[in-house]
mmCIF file of C-alpha atoms and ligand atoms in Angstrom:
data_model
loop_
_atom_site.group_PDB
_atom_site.id
_atom_site.type_symbol
_atom_site.label_atom_id
_atom_site.label_comp_id
_atom_site.label_asym_id
_atom_site.label_seq_id
_atom_site.Cartn_x
_atom_site.Cartn_y
_atom_site.Cartn_z
ATOM 1 C CA UNK A 1 -34.740 -16.372 -18.025
ATOM 2 C CA UNK A 2 -34.402 -16.871 -14.340
ATOM 3 C CA UNK A 3 -31.681 -14.358 -12.379
ATOM 4 C CA UNK A 4 -28.426 -15.014 -10.123
ATOM 5 C CA UNK A 5 -27.540 -11.937 -7.789
ATOM 6 C CA UNK A 6 -23.364 -12.551 -7.310
ATOM 7 C CA UNK A 7 -21.258 -9.859 -5.062
ATOM 8 C CA UNK A 8 -17.555 -9.564 -5.915
ATOM 9 C CA UNK A 9 -18.251 -9.719 -8.942
ATOM 10 C CA UNK A 10 -15.180 -7.294 -9.927
ATOM 11 C CA UNK A 11 -12.374 -9.950 -9.529
ATOM 12 C CA UNK A 12 -11.764 -13.399 -9.265
ATOM 13 C CA UNK A 13 -14.002 -16.047 -8.778
ATOM 14 C CA UNK A 14 -17.457 -13.616 -8.879
ATOM 15 C CA UNK A 15 -15.725 -12.512 -11.886
ATOM 16 C CA UNK A 16 -15.666 -16.024 -13.033
ATOM 17 C CA UNK A 17 -19.300 -16.885 -11.845
ATOM 18 C CA UNK A 18 -20.682 -13.877 -14.084
ATOM 19 C CA UNK A 19 -19.230 -15.020 -17.343
ATOM 20 C CA UNK A 20 -20.472 -18.619 -16.612
ATOM 21 C CA UNK A 21 -24.004 -17.481 -15.579
ATOM 22 C CA UNK A 22 -24.541 -15.306 -18.897
ATOM 23 C CA UNK A 23 -23.732 -18.209 -21.008
ATOM 24 C CA UNK A 24 -25.703 -19.809 -19.250
ATOM 25 C CA UNK A 25 -28.554 -17.248 -20.392
ATOM 26 C CA UNK A 26 -28.870 -16.112 -16.737
ATOM 27 C CA UNK A 27 -29.418 -12.849 -16.161
ATOM 28 C CA UNK A 28 -26.826 -11.528 -13.884
ATOM 29 C CA UNK A 29 -27.156 -9.350 -10.931
ATOM 30 C CA UNK A 30 -23.242 -8.243 -10.625
ATOM 31 C CA UNK A 31 -22.483 -6.810 -7.000
ATOM 32 C CA UNK A 32 -19.389 -4.620 -6.370
ATOM 33 C CA UNK A 33 -18.440 -2.042 -4.176
ATOM 34 C CA UNK A 34 -17.129 -0.232 -7.074
ATOM 35 C CA UNK A 35 -18.434 1.478 -9.645
ATOM 36 C CA UNK A 36 -15.345 2.620 -12.211
ATOM 37 C CA UNK A 37 -14.678 -1.001 -11.936
ATOM 38 C CA UNK A 38 -18.402 -2.390 -12.255
ATOM 39 C CA UNK A 39 -19.226 -0.231 -15.542
ATOM 40 C CA UNK A 40 -15.983 -1.386 -16.980
ATOM 41 C CA UNK A 41 -15.789 -3.942 -16.902
ATOM 42 C CA UNK A 42 -20.302 -4.688 -17.371
ATOM 43 C CA UNK A 43 -21.340 -1.827 -19.471
ATOM 44 C CA UNK A 44 -22.609 -2.596 -22.292
ATOM 45 C CA UNK A 45 -23.079 -6.165 -21.296
ATOM 46 C CA UNK A 46 -26.836 -7.583 -22.081
ATOM 47 C CA UNK A 47 -28.591 -9.187 -19.099
ATOM 48 C CA UNK A 48 -26.255 -7.089 -16.666
ATOM 49 C CA UNK A 49 -27.472 -5.281 -13.458
ATOM 50 C CA UNK A 50 -25.119 -3.384 -11.818
ATOM 51 C CA UNK A 51 -25.647 -3.340 -8.548
ATOM 52 C CA UNK A 52 -23.065 -1.405 -6.021
ATOM 53 C CA UNK A 53 -22.402 -1.789 -2.387
ATOM 54 C CA UNK A 54 -19.701 -2.404 -0.087
ATOM 55 C CA UNK A 55 -20.562 -5.140 1.710
ATOM 56 C CA UNK A 56 -18.682 -3.785 5.373
ATOM 57 C CA UNK A 57 -21.802 -0.711 5.321
ATOM 58 C CA UNK A 58 -25.222 -1.575 6.191
ATOM 59 C CA UNK A 59 -26.641 1.487 4.945
ATOM 60 C CA UNK A 60 -24.793 1.197 1.518
ATOM 61 C CA UNK A 61 -26.301 -2.182 1.446
ATOM 62 C CA UNK A 62 -29.982 -1.428 2.228
ATOM 63 C CA UNK A 63 -30.194 1.390 -0.577
ATOM 64 C CA UNK A 64 -28.721 -1.448 -3.308
ATOM 65 C CA UNK A 65 -31.580 -3.835 -1.790
ATOM 66 C CA UNK A 66 -34.451 -0.746 -2.767
ATOM 67 C CA UNK A 67 -33.305 -0.884 -5.873
ATOM 68 C CA UNK A 68 -33.419 -4.828 -6.314
ATOM 69 C CA UNK A 69 -37.721 -4.674 -7.605
ATOM 70 C CA UNK A 70 -37.030 -7.845 -8.619
ATOM 71 C CA UNK A 71 -36.829 -11.064 -7.894
ATOM 72 C CA UNK A 72 -33.963 -13.473 -7.654
ATOM 73 C CA UNK A 73 -33.533 -16.658 -8.073
ATOM 74 C CA UNK A 74 -29.801 -17.789 -6.878
ATOM 75 C CA UNK A 75 -27.923 -15.498 -4.291
ATOM 76 C CA UNK A 76 -24.034 -15.638 -4.440
ATOM 77 C CA UNK A 77 -22.612 -14.351 -1.894
ATOM 78 C CA UNK A 78 -19.109 -14.356 -2.287
ATOM 79 C CA UNK A 79 -17.391 -11.129 -2.235
ATOM 80 C CA UNK A 80 -14.475 -11.855 0.932
ATOM 81 C CA UNK A 81 -10.691 -10.383 1.901
ATOM 82 C CA UNK A 82 -8.176 -12.405 3.366
ATOM 83 C CA UNK A 83 -5.379 -10.700 5.400
ATOM 84 C CA UNK A 84 -3.050 -13.107 8.028
ATOM 85 C CA UNK A 85 -1.621 -12.251 11.022
ATOM 86 C CA UNK A 86 1.891 -12.867 10.379
ATOM 87 C CA UNK A 87 3.238 -12.281 14.360
ATOM 88 C CA UNK A 88 1.126 -14.273 16.365
ATOM 89 C CA UNK A 89 2.326 -12.780 19.362
ATOM 90 C CA UNK A 90 1.881 -9.221 18.217
ATOM 91 C CA UNK A 91 -2.065 -10.004 17.527
ATOM 92 C CA UNK A 92 -3.783 -7.531 14.536
ATOM 93 C CA UNK A 93 -7.432 -6.968 16.641
ATOM 94 C CA UNK A 94 -7.693 -4.902 13.688
ATOM 95 C CA UNK A 95 -7.066 -7.221 10.836
ATOM 96 C CA UNK A 96 -9.368 -9.908 12.416
ATOM 97 C CA UNK A 97 -11.807 -6.904 12.676
ATOM 98 C CA UNK A 98 -12.210 -6.016 8.897
ATOM 99 C CA UNK A 99 -11.561 -10.045 7.677
ATOM 100 C CA UNK A 100 -14.880 -11.061 10.357
ATOM 101 C CA UNK A 101 -16.396 -8.102 9.094
ATOM 102 C CA UNK A 102 -15.748 -8.585 5.611
ATOM 103 C CA UNK A 103 -16.505 -12.154 5.338
ATOM 104 C CA UNK A 104 -19.179 -12.428 7.871
ATOM 105 C CA UNK A 105 -20.870 -9.917 10.164
ATOM 106 C CA UNK A 106 -21.620 -8.243 6.115
ATOM 107 C CA UNK A 107 -23.468 -11.928 5.696
ATOM 108 C CA UNK A 108 -25.870 -11.047 8.403
ATOM 109 C CA UNK A 109 -26.711 -7.087 6.748
ATOM 110 C CA UNK A 110 -27.254 -8.941 3.053
ATOM 111 C CA UNK A 111 -29.778 -11.612 4.816
ATOM 112 C CA UNK A 112 -31.696 -8.778 6.109
ATOM 113 C CA UNK A 113 -31.160 -6.635 3.739
ATOM 114 C CA UNK A 114 -31.994 -9.269 0.148
ATOM 115 C CA UNK A 115 -33.407 -12.598 1.903
ATOM 116 C CA UNK A 116 -37.070 -11.246 0.725
ATOM 117 C CA UNK A 117 -36.120 -10.943 -3.060
ATOM 118 C CA UNK A 118 -35.962 -14.704 -2.938
ATOM 119 C CA UNK A 119 -39.210 -16.550 -4.174
ATOM 120 C CA UNK A 120 -39.957 -19.693 -3.244
ATOM 121 C CA UNK A 121 -38.081 -22.705 -4.504
ATOM 122 C CA UNK A 122 -35.081 -20.393 -4.789
ATOM 123 C CA UNK A 123 -30.981 -20.616 -3.623
ATOM 124 C CA UNK A 124 -29.231 -19.332 -1.362
ATOM 125 C CA UNK A 125 -25.625 -20.134 -1.529
ATOM 126 C CA UNK A 126 -22.298 -18.860 0.598
ATOM 127 C CA UNK A 127 -18.529 -19.216 -1.090
ATOM 128 C CA UNK A 128 -16.681 -20.468 2.105
ATOM 129 C CA UNK A 129 -13.749 -22.136 2.108
ATOM 130 C CA UNK A 130 -12.218 -25.679 2.126
ATOM 131 C CA UNK A 131 -9.967 -23.960 4.477
ATOM 132 C CA UNK A 132 -12.770 -24.847 7.839
ATOM 133 C CA UNK A 133 -11.620 -28.099 7.593
ATOM 134 C CA UNK A 134 -8.673 -27.804 8.928
ATOM 135 C CA UNK A 135 -6.774 -25.054 10.867
ATOM 136 C CA UNK A 136 -4.117 -22.729 8.725
ATOM 137 C CA UNK A 137 -1.119 -20.904 9.927
ATOM 138 C CA UNK A 138 -1.889 -17.402 10.305
ATOM 139 C CA UNK A 139 -5.226 -18.247 9.385
ATOM 140 C CA UNK A 140 -6.883 -17.397 12.496
ATOM 141 C CA UNK A 141 -9.163 -14.433 10.504
ATOM 142 C CA UNK A 142 -9.493 -16.094 7.848
ATOM 143 C CA UNK A 143 -10.552 -19.259 8.913
ATOM 144 C CA UNK A 144 -12.556 -18.071 12.084
ATOM 145 C CA UNK A 145 -14.833 -15.658 9.447
ATOM 146 C CA UNK A 146 -15.084 -18.921 7.026
ATOM 147 C CA UNK A 147 -16.161 -21.213 9.887
ATOM 148 C CA UNK A 148 -18.351 -18.534 11.187
ATOM 149 C CA UNK A 149 -20.200 -17.878 7.486
ATOM 150 C CA UNK A 150 -20.300 -22.648 7.511
ATOM 151 C CA UNK A 151 -22.302 -22.283 10.916
ATOM 152 C CA UNK A 152 -24.743 -19.845 9.286
ATOM 153 C CA UNK A 153 -25.538 -21.492 6.755
ATOM 154 C CA UNK A 154 -25.906 -24.507 7.964
ATOM 155 C CA UNK A 155 -28.384 -23.408 10.072
ATOM 156 C CA UNK A 156 -30.235 -20.962 7.934
ATOM 157 C CA UNK A 157 -30.357 -23.914 5.468
ATOM 158 C CA UNK A 158 -32.842 -25.418 8.589
ATOM 159 C CA UNK A 159 -35.199 -22.586 8.664
ATOM 160 C CA UNK A 160 -35.195 -21.957 5.721
ATOM 161 C CA UNK A 161 -36.617 -25.429 4.020
ATOM 162 C CA UNK A 162 -39.820 -23.646 5.365
ATOM 163 C CA UNK A 163 -39.789 -21.476 3.144
ATOM 164 C CA UNK A 164 -38.407 -23.588 0.036
ATOM 165 C CA UNK A 165 -35.793 -21.975 -0.059
ATOM 166 C CA UNK A 166 -32.502 -24.075 -0.653
ATOM 167 C CA UNK A 167 -29.363 -23.250 1.286
ATOM 168 C CA UNK A 168 -25.691 -24.134 -0.871
ATOM 169 C CA UNK A 169 -22.440 -24.037 1.346
ATOM 170 C CA UNK A 170 -19.804 -24.306 -1.152
ATOM 171 C CA UNK A 171 -15.698 -25.081 0.167
ATOM 172 C CA UNK A 172 -12.671 -23.935 -2.316
ATOM 173 C CA UNK A 173 -9.415 -25.152 -2.890
ATOM 174 C CA UNK A 174 -6.732 -23.031 -3.550
ATOM 175 C CA UNK A 175 -8.208 -20.946 -6.823
ATOM 176 C CA UNK A 176 -6.147 -19.021 -8.395
ATOM 177 C CA UNK A 177 -7.004 -14.600 -7.966
ATOM 178 C CA UNK A 178 -5.548 -11.934 -6.716
ATOM 179 C CA UNK A 179 -6.621 -12.538 -3.399
ATOM 180 C CA UNK A 180 -3.737 -15.614 -3.238
ATOM 181 C CA UNK A 181 -1.539 -14.441 -6.089
ATOM 182 C CA UNK A 182 -0.220 -12.812 -2.578
ATOM 183 C CA UNK A 183 0.023 -15.986 -1.170
ATOM 184 C CA UNK A 184 3.972 -16.534 -0.607
ATOM 185 C CA UNK A 185 3.614 -20.265 -0.523
ATOM 186 C CA UNK A 186 3.227 -23.266 -2.113
ATOM 187 C CA UNK A 187 -0.623 -24.127 -3.191
ATOM 188 C CA UNK A 188 -1.485 -26.993 -3.279
ATOM 189 C CA UNK A 189 -4.137 -28.395 -6.630
ATOM 190 C CA UNK A 190 -4.244 -24.989 -7.268
ATOM 191 C CA UNK A 191 -7.354 -24.206 -9.959
ATOM 192 C CA UNK A 192 -8.190 -21.142 -12.334
ATOM 193 C CA UNK A 193 -11.246 -19.374 -11.748
ATOM 194 C CA UNK A 194 -12.864 -20.685 -15.001
ATOM 195 C CA UNK A 195 -12.571 -24.148 -12.920
ATOM 196 C CA UNK A 196 -13.955 -22.630 -9.840
ATOM 197 C CA UNK A 197 -16.882 -21.150 -11.436
ATOM 198 C CA UNK A 198 -17.601 -23.774 -13.375
ATOM 199 C CA UNK A 199 -17.635 -26.628 -10.297
ATOM 200 C CA UNK A 200 -20.173 -24.113 -8.407
ATOM 201 C CA UNK A 201 -22.307 -23.713 -11.385
ATOM 202 C CA UNK A 202 -22.782 -27.832 -11.323
ATOM 203 C CA UNK A 203 -22.922 -28.155 -7.762
ATOM 204 C CA UNK A 204 -25.351 -24.907 -7.283
ATOM 205 C CA UNK A 205 -27.059 -26.449 -10.500
ATOM 206 C CA UNK A 206 -27.279 -29.686 -8.178
ATOM 207 C CA UNK A 207 -28.774 -27.980 -5.224
ATOM 208 C CA UNK A 208 -26.130 -29.515 -3.468
ATOM 209 C CA UNK A 209 -26.398 -28.925 0.351
ATOM 210 C CA UNK A 210 -22.730 -28.914 0.201
ATOM 211 C CA UNK A 211 -19.620 -29.136 -2.051
ATOM 212 C CA UNK A 212 -16.176 -28.652 -2.139
ATOM 213 C CA UNK A 213 -13.333 -28.869 -4.872
ATOM 214 C CA UNK A 214 -11.149 -30.396 -5.467
ATOM 215 C CA UNK A 215 -12.046 -32.931 -4.753
ATOM 216 C CA UNK A 216 -8.244 -35.174 -4.460
ATOM 217 C CA UNK A 217 -7.643 -31.923 -2.242
ATOM 218 C CA UNK A 218 -10.836 -32.129 0.176
ATOM 219 C CA UNK A 219 -10.300 -36.106 1.052
ATOM 220 C CA UNK A 220 -6.499 -35.332 1.959
ATOM 221 C CA UNK A 221 -7.797 -32.838 4.658
ATOM 222 C CA UNK A 222 -10.340 -34.873 5.108
ATOM 223 C CA UNK A 223 -8.256 -37.442 5.761
ATOM 224 C CA UNK A 224 -5.536 -35.553 8.237
ATOM 225 C CA UNK A 225 -8.408 -34.189 10.600
ATOM 226 C CA UNK A 226 -9.496 -37.449 11.533
ATOM 227 C CA UNK A 227 -5.453 -37.976 12.827
ATOM 228 C CA UNK A 228 -4.581 -37.091 16.100
ATOM 229 C CA UNK A 229 -3.322 -33.418 16.416
ATOM 230 C CA UNK A 230 -0.066 -33.742 17.252
ATOM 231 C CA UNK A 231 0.760 -35.977 13.598
ATOM 232 C CA UNK A 232 -1.149 -33.094 11.453
ATOM 233 C CA UNK A 233 -0.078 -30.151 13.606
ATOM 234 C CA UNK A 234 3.269 -31.600 12.188
ATOM 235 C CA UNK A 235 2.842 -31.384 9.046
ATOM 236 C CA UNK A 236 0.231 -28.250 8.326
ATOM 237 C CA UNK A 237 2.236 -25.838 10.602
HETATM 238 N N1 NAP B 301 -9.138 -18.006 -4.183
HETATM 239 C C1 NAP B 301 -8.949 -19.009 -3.133
HETATM 240 O O1 NAP B 301 -7.984 -19.624 -2.924
HETATM 241 C C2 NAP B 301 -10.284 -19.358 -2.106
HETATM 242 C C3 NAP B 301 -10.560 -20.261 -2.008
HETATM 243 C C4 NAP B 301 -11.093 -20.514 -0.644
HETATM 244 C C5 NAP B 301 -12.533 -19.281 -0.907
HETATM 245 N N2 NAP B 301 -12.764 -18.473 -0.784
HETATM 246 C C6 NAP B 301 -13.494 -17.471 -1.716
HETATM 247 O O2 NAP B 301 -14.314 -16.817 -2.428
HETATM 248 C C7 NAP B 301 -14.396 -15.395 -2.204
HETATM 249 C C8 NAP B 301 -13.873 -15.118 -4.092
HETATM 250 O O3 NAP B 301 -12.311 -14.952 -3.769
HETATM 251 P P1 NAP B 301 -11.402 -14.289 -4.409
HETATM 252 O O4 NAP B 301 -10.569 -15.178 -4.362
HETATM 253 O O5 NAP B 301 -12.196 -14.802 -5.868
HETATM 254 O O6 NAP B 301 -10.943 -12.855 -4.381
HETATM 255 P P2 NAP B 301 -10.769 -11.715 -4.600
HETATM 256 O O7 NAP B 301 -10.494 -11.822 -6.412
HETATM 257 O O8 NAP B 301 -9.507 -11.306 -4.390
HETATM 258 O O9 NAP B 301 -12.400 -10.753 -4.902
HETATM 259 C C9 NAP B 301 -12.655 -10.638 -4.055
HETATM 260 C C10 NAP B 301 -14.782 -10.157 -4.413
HETATM 261 O O10 NAP B 301 -15.269 -9.752 -3.331
HETATM 262 C C11 NAP B 301 -14.998 -8.531 -3.333
HETATM 263 N N3 NAP B 301 -14.605 -7.111 -2.215
HETATM 264 C C12 NAP B 301 -13.806 -7.399 -0.501
HETATM 265 N N4 NAP B 301 -14.768 -6.813 -0.084
HETATM 266 C C13 NAP B 301 -15.351 -6.238 -0.431
HETATM 267 C C14 NAP B 301 -16.802 -5.068 0.063
HETATM 268 N N5 NAP B 301 -15.901 -4.655 1.257
HETATM 269 N N6 NAP B 301 -17.691 -4.635 -0.341
HETATM 270 C C15 NAP B 301 -17.982 -4.981 -1.585
HETATM 271 N N7 NAP B 301 -17.055 -6.119 -1.932
HETATM 272 C C16 NAP B 301 -16.116 -6.674 -1.387
HETATM 273 C C17 NAP B 301 -14.031 -7.493 -4.525
HETATM 274 O O11 NAP B 301 -14.148 -6.119 -4.726
HETATM 275 P P3 NAP B 301 -12.856 -4.845 -5.370
HETATM 276 O O12 NAP B 301 -12.980 -6.028 -7.279
HETATM 277 O O13 NAP B 301 -13.453 -3.881 -5.516
HETATM 278 O O14 NAP B 301 -11.968 -5.056 -4.682
HETATM 279 C C18 NAP B 301 -13.959 -8.845 -5.669
HETATM 280 O O15 NAP B 301 -15.186 -8.095 -6.498
HETATM 281 C C19 NAP B 301 -14.333 -15.198 -1.747
HETATM 282 O O16 NAP B 301 -15.225 -14.780 0.224
HETATM 283 C C20 NAP B 301 -12.791 -16.018 -0.819
HETATM 284 O O17 NAP B 301 -12.582 -15.900 0.744
HETATM 285 C C21 NAP B 301 -11.510 -17.565 -2.473
#
C-alpha cells in the first residue's frame, strides 16, 4: 500500500485529496495545524495517520517529522493561505510577510524536515496557483509567494532527478473552498474541491512535471499573457 502525505488536510482541496487518495487505497498522512480539527475529521478512519504542525513554525515541523518513521511515496505541499493587499498606497507589509511565510518560507522548512522521508522513485508535489500566469489585482503577496513556489519546484525538479524523486508543479484555477468563499469577485470556471482533487490525483499519477486546470482558464490566461501589457492590464485591472 502506498503512502501519501498531504498538508492542509483539514479543509478545501487538501481534505478532498485525503478522501480521493483513500478511495484509491492509499495510506494517508493527513497534516494540519489544528489537532482538534484533525481528530474530528479523521479519528477512527482506517489508513489515516494524523500529523500536527503549523507550516510557519520550524520547530513544530521538525517535531512532527520525527514521528514519521516510515517512507512516504508522495508528498503534497498543499497548505496555504491568501490575504489581499486592498490599499496599495498603504501597503500592508505584515500581511505580505504572513502570506510569504505561510506559502513559501514554510516549504523550505518542510523540505528540511521531510525530504529525507521520501524514498527513491517517490514524488514531491507543490500546489501553486494559476495566478502566477498573470498578475492579478490585490494579489501582490499571494502571487509573489506562489511565483516563489514555482521557481522552487522547477529548480528542485532538476536537483532531485539524480535521487529519482519526481517533482510535480500544480496550477489550479478557481476552486470553491473556504479560501475562495471570501472572494467578492466573480471566479470564472470555478470547480469543486472534489473535481480539483481528481485532477491532481490524475496528474500526479502520470508523474506530470507541470499541470494546470481547468484547461479553458489556463489557455485564456496564457493567450492573454502573449498580448502587450497595456492590453491585458486593461482587462485584468
Ligand atoms: N481555492 C482555490 O481557488 C485555489 C486556487 C489555486 C491554488 N490554491 C491553493 O490550494 C491550496 C489549498 O487551498 P484551499 O483553497 O483548499 O484553502 P483552504 O480551504 O483555506 O485550506 C487551506 C488549508 O491549509 C491549512 N493551513 C493554512 N495555514 C496553515 C498553517 N500555518 N499551518 C498548517 N496548515 C495551514 C489550513 O488549515 P486550517 O483548516 O487549520 O485553517 C487548511 O487545511 C493553497 O495552497 C492554495 O493557495 C487554491
